[in-house]
Tab-separated table of C-alpha atoms in Angstrom:
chain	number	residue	atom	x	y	z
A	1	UNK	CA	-5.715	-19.943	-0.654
A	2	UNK	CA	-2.893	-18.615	1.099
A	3	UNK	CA	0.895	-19.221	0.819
A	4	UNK	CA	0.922	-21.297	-2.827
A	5	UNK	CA	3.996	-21.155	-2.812
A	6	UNK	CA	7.213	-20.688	-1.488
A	7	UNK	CA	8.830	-19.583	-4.153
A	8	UNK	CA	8.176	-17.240	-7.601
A	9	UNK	CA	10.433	-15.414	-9.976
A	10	UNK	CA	9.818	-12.156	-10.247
A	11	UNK	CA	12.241	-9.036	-10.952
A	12	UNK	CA	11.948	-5.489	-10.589
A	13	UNK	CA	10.679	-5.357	-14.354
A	14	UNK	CA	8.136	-7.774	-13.730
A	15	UNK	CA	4.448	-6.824	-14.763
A	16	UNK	CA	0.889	-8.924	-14.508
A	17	UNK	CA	-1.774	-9.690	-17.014
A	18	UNK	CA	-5.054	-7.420	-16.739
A	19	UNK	CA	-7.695	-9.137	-17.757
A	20	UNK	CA	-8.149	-6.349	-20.705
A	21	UNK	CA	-4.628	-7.272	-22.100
A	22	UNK	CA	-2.593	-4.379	-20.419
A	23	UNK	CA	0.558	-5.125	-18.289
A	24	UNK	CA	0.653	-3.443	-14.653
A	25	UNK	CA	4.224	-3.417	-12.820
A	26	UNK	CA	4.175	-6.058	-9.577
A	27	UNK	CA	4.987	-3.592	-7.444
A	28	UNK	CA	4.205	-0.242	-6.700
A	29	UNK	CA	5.347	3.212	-4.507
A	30	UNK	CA	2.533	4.792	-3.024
A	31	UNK	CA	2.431	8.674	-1.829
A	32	UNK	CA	-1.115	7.997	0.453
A	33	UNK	CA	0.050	10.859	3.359
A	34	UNK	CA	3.340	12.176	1.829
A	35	UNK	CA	2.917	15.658	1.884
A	36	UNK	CA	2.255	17.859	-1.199
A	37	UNK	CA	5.454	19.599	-1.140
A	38	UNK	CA	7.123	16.063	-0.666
A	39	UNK	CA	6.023	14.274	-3.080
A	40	UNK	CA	7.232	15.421	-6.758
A	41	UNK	CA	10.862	14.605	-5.263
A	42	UNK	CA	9.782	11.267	-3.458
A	43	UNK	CA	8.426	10.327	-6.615
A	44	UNK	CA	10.698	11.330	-9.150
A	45	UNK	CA	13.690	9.377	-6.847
A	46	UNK	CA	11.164	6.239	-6.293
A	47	UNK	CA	11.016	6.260	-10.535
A	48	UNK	CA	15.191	6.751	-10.739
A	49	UNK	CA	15.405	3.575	-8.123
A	50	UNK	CA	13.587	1.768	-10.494
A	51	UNK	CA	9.980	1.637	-9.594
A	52	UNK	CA	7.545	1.559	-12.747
A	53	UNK	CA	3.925	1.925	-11.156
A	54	UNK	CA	3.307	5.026	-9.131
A	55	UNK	CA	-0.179	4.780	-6.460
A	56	UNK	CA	-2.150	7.860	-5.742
A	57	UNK	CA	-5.457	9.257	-5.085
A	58	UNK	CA	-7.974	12.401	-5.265
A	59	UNK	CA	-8.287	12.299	-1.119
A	60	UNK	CA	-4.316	11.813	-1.042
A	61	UNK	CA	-4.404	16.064	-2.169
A	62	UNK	CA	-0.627	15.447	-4.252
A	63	UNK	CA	-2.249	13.957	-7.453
A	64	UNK	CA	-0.876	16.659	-9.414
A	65	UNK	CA	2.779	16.641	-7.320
A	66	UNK	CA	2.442	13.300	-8.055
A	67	UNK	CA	2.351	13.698	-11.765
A	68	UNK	CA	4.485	16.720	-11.429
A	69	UNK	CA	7.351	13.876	-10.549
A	70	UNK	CA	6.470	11.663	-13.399
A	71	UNK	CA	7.030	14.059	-15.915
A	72	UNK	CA	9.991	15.771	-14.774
A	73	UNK	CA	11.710	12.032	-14.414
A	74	UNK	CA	10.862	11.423	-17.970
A	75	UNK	CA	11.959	15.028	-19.357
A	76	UNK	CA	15.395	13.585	-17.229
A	77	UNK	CA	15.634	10.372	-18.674
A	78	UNK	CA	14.316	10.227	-22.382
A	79	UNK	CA	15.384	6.472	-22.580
A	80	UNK	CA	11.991	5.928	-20.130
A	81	UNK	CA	8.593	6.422	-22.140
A	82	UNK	CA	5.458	7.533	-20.923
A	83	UNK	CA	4.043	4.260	-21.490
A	84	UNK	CA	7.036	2.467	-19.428
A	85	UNK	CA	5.403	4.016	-16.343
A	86	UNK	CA	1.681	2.680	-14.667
A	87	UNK	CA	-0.275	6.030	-13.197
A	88	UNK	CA	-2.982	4.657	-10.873
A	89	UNK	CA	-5.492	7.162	-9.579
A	90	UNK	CA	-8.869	7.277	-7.328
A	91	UNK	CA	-12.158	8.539	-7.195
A	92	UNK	CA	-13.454	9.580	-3.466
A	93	UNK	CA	-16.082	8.453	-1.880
A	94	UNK	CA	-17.646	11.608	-1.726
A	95	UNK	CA	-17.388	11.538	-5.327
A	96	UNK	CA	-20.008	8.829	-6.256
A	97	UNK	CA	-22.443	9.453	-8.286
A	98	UNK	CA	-22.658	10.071	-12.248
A	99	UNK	CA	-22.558	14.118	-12.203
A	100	UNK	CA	-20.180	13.684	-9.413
A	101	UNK	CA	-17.572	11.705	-10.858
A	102	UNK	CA	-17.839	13.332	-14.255
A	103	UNK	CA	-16.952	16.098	-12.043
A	104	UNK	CA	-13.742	13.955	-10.326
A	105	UNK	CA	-12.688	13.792	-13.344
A	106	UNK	CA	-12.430	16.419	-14.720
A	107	UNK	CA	-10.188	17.217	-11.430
A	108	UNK	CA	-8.418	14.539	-12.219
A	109	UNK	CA	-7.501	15.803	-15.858
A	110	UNK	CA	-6.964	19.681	-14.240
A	111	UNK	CA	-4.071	18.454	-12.017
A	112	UNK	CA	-2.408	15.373	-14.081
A	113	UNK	CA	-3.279	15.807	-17.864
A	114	UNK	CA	-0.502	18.888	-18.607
A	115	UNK	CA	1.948	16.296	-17.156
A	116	UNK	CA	1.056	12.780	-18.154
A	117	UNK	CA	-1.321	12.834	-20.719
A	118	UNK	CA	-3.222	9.725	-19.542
A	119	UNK	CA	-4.056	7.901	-16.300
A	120	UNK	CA	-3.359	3.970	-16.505
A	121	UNK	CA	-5.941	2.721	-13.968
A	122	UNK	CA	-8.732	4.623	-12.093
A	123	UNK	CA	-10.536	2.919	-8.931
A	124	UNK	CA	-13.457	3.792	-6.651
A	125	UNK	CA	-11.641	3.897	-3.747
A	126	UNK	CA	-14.161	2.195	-1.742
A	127	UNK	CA	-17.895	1.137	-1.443
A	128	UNK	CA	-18.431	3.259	1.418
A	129	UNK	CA	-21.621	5.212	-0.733
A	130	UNK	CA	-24.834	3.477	-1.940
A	131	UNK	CA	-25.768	1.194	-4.715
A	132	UNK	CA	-27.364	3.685	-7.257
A	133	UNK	CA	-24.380	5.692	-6.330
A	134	UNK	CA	-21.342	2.728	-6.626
A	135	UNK	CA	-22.923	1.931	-10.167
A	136	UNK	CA	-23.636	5.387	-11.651
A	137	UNK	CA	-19.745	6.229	-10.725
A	138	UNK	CA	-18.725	3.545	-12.869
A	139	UNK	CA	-20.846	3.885	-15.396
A	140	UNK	CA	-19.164	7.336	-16.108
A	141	UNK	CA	-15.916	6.128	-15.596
A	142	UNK	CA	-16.270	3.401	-18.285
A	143	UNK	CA	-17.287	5.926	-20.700
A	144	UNK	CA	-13.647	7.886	-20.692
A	145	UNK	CA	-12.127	4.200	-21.035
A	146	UNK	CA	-14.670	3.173	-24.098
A	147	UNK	CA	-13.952	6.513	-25.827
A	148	UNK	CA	-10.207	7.145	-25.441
A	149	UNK	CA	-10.106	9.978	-27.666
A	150	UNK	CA	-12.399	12.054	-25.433
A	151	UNK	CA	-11.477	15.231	-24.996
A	152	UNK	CA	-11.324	15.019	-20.990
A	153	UNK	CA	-8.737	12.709	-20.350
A	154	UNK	CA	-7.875	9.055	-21.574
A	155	UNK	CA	-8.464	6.545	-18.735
A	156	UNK	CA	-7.330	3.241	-20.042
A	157	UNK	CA	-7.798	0.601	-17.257
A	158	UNK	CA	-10.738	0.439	-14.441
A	159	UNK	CA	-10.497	-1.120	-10.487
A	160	UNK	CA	-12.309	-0.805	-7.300
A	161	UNK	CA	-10.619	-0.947	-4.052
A	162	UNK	CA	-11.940	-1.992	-0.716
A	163	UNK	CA	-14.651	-3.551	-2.843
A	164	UNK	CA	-16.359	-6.772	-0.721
A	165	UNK	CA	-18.199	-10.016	-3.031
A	166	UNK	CA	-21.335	-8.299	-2.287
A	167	UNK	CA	-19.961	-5.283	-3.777
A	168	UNK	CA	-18.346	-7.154	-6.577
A	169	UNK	CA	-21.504	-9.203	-7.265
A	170	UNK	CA	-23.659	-5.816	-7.664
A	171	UNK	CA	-20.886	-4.821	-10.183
A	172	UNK	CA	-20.626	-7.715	-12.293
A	173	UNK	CA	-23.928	-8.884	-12.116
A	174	UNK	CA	-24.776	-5.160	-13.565
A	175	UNK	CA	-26.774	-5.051	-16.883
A	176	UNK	CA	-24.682	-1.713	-17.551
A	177	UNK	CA	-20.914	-3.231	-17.182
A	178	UNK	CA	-19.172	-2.624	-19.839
A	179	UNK	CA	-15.695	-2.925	-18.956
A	180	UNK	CA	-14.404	-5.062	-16.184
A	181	UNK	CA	-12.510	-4.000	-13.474
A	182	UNK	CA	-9.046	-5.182	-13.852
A	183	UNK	CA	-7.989	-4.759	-9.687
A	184	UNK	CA	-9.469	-4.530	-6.337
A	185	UNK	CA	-7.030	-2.926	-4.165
A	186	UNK	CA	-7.089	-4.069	-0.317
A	187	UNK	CA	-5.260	-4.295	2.836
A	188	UNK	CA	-3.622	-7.384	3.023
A	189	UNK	CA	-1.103	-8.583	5.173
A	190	UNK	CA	-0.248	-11.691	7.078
A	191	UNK	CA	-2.755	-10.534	10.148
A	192	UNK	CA	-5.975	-9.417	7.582
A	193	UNK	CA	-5.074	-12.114	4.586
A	194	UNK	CA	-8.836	-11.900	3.017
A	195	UNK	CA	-8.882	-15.496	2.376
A	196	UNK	CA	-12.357	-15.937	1.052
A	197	UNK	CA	-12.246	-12.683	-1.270
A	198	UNK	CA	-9.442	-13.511	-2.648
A	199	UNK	CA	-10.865	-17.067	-4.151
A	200	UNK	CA	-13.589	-14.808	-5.406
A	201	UNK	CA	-11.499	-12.588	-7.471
A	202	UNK	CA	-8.983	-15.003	-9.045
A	203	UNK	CA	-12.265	-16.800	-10.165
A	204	UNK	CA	-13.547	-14.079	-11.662
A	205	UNK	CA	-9.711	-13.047	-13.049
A	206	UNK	CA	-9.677	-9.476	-11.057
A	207	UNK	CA	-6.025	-9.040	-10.025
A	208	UNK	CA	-5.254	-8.468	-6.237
A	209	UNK	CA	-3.364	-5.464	-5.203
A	210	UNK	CA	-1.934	-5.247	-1.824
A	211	UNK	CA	-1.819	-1.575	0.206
A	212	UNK	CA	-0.364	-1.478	3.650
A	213	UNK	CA	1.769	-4.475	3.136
A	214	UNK	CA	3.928	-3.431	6.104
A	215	UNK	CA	0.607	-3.059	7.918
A	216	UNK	CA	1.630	0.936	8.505
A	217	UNK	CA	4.268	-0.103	10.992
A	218	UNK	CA	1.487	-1.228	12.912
A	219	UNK	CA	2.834	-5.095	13.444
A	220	UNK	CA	6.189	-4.350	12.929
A	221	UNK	CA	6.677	-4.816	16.528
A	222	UNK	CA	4.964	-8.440	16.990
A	223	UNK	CA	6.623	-10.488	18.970
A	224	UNK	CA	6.648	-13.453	16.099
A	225	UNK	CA	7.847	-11.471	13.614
A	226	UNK	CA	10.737	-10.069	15.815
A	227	UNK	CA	11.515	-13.670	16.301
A	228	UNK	CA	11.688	-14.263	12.514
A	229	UNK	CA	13.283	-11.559	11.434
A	230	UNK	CA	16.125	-12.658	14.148
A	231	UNK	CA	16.221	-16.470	13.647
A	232	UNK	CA	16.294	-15.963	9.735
A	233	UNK	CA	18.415	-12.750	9.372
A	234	UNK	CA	15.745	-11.212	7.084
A	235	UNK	CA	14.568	-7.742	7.897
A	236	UNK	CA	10.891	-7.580	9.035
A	237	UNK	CA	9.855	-5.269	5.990
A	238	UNK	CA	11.887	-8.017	3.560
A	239	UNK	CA	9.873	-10.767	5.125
A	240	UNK	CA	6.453	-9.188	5.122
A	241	UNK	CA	7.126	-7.821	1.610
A	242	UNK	CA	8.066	-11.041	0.407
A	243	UNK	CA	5.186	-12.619	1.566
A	244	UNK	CA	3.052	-10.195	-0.459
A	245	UNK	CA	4.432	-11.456	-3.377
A	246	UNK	CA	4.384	-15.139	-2.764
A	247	UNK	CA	0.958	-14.670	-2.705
A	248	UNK	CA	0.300	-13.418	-6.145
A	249	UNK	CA	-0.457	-9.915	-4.938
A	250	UNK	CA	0.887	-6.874	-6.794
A	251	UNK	CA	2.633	-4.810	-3.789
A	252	UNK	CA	2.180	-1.131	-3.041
A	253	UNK	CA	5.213	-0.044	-0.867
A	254	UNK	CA	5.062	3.521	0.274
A	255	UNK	CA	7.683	5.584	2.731
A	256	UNK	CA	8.857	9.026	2.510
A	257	UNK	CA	12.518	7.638	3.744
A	258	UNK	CA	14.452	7.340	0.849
A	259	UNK	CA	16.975	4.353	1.351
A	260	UNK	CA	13.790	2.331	2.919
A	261	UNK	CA	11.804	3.663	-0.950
A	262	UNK	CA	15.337	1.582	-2.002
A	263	UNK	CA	15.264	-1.267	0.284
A	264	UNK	CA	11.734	-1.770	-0.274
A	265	UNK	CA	12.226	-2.267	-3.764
A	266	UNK	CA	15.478	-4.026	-3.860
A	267	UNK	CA	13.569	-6.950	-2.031
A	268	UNK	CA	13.052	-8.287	-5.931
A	269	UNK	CA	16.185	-8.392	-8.001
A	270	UNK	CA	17.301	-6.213	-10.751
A	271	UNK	CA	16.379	-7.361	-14.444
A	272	UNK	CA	13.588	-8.607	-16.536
A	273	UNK	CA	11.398	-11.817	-16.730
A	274	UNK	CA	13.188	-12.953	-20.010
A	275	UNK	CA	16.343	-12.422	-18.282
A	276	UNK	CA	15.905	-15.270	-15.329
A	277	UNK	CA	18.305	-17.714	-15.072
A	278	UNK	CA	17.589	-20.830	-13.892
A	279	UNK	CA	20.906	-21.976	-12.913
A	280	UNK	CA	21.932	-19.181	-10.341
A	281	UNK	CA	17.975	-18.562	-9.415
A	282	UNK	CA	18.281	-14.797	-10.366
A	283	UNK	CA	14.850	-13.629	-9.453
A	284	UNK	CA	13.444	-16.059	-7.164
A	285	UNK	CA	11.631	-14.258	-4.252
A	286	UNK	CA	11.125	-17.442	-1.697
A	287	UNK	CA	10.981	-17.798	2.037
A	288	UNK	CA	11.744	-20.508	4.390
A	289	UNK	CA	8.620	-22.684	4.817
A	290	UNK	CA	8.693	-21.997	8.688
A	291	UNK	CA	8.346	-18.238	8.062
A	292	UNK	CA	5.111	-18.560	5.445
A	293	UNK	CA	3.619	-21.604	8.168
A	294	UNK	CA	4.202	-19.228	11.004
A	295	UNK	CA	2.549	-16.032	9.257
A	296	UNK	CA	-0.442	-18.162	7.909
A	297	UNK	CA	-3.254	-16.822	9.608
A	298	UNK	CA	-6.381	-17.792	7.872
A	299	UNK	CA	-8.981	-16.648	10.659
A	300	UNK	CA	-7.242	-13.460	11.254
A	301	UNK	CA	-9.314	-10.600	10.954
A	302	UNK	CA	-7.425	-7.565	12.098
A	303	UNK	CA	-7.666	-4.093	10.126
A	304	UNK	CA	-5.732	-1.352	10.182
A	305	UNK	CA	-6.484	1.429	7.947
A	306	UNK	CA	-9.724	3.567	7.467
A	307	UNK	CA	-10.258	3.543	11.554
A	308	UNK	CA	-10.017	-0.296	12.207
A	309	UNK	CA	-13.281	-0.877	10.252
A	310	UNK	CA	-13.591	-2.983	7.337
A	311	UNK	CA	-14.653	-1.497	4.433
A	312	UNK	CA	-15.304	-4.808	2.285
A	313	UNK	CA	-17.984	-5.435	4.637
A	314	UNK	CA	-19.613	-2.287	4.093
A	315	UNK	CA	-23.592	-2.333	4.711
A	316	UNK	CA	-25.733	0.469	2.343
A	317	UNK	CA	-27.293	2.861	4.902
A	318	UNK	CA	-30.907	2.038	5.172
């Protein structure tokens, strides 16, 4: 499953399929720990770099910063529409449940609808509850997406993230389901690549999304990728990024440093799909074939985030 290629075209305009129809930008910033008082500037420079899809959550507590930033970039630059720009959102753990997430929501709508109107994607940001619980959360959040015009707020697209194929199996397999989730969002990243999981969704068409890419700095430091980045003349960010999209995945990229917010998207060119030109390769993300053999690590099992545990293999309490 891993490393299908060594090369794609791709561009900085480049979206993905959903399996409801919608387009959803390749890449993405994310704001998970940029402060509140941060973030409406980080965001509204990530969105005047270029970036198109903009990553937050309820737990992140700059939802409505975040939106904030979206709407003052498009008051600043009428040629950009609303609908040019992918909000993604998340319901908490503690959230789960039907009342609950009713509830979410309508926290959701309090701090983004003034500003954005709509929310692209939702996703239950992990498993980590029960199964009554997991189920009854999306049943209410597939009732904003059937009925659009409700008067709480328009949710077009659903996802999970950190969802496991057990998880994924109690969803689809649901009598209830009545819209699909489009995305599970994981952490994936040459040292936690998800093999298995990742066969499951592309057979089931749910797009993979890719947090901590650069593994949170964690791996920046490993003594193979040092080598690579030296022997190649790549930066380690370009060649872990670059990775992420060679394998399909759309990328979430998130730093409050502004020229690494540039550098991290500048790793795919300027431009748009119908704009590729085969002659001069514009758009082609590719690495050398030693870099992708050297970083494929198909037994590799190490996590990073949410305290080094695993949340796809998440066991309901007893």
């Amino acid at each position: 499953m891993s490393n299908l290629t060594t090369s794609i075209q791709l561009t900085q305009k480049s979206t993905y399929k959903l399996n409801n129809g919608l387009h959803i930008p390749v890449t993405a910033y994310g704001v998970y720990t940029i402060p509140a008082g941060d973030t409406k500037d980080l965001v509204y420079y990530a969105l005047e770099q270029g970036y198109r899809h903009i990553d937050t959550a309820v737990i992140y507590h700059n939802q409505k910063q975040t939106a904030q930033g979206v709407a003052a970039f498009l008051k600043d630059h009428p040629e950009v529409s609303r609908s040019d720009i992918y909000f993604t959102t998340k319901v908490y753990n503690s959230q789960h449940g039907y009342e609950e997430t009713k509830a979410a929501v309508e926290g959701i709508a309090a701090d983004v609808k003034e500003y954005i109107d709509y929310v692209d994607l939702v996703l239950i940001h992990s498993p980590k509850s029960n199964k009554e619980k997991r189920l009854a959360t999306y049943k209410a959040l597939q009732e904003y997406v059937q009925d659009p015009s409700n008067p709480t707020l328009h949710i077009k697209s659903l996802g999970v993230s950190n969802y496991g194929i057990s998880h994924l199996e109690e969803l689809l397999n649901w009598e209830g389901l009545l819209v699909k989730p489009v995305i599970n969002q994981l952490e994936l990243h040459p040292w936690l690549p998800h093999l298995k999981l990742r066969e499951y969704l592309v057979k089931n068409d749910i797009l993979i999304e890719a947090y901590s890419p650069l593994t949170q700095g964690y791996k920046l430091d490993d003594p193979e990728l040092v080598e690579l980045s030296k022997k190649f003349g790549l930066s380690k960010a370009e060649i872990l990024l670059k990775w992420s999209f060679l394998q399909g995945f759309i990328v979430i990229a998130k730093s409050v440093n502004k020229p690494r917010i540039s550098e991290n998207l500048n790793i795919l060119p300027k431009g748009s799909s119908d704009e590729l030109d085969q002659t001069t390769h514009l758009g082609v993300i590719d690495l050398d074939p030693e870099i992708l053999a050297a970083l494929d690590k198909p037994d590799s099992h190490e996590v990073l985030t949410w305290n080094n545990i695993d949340c796809t293999e998440y066991v309901d309490p007893q």
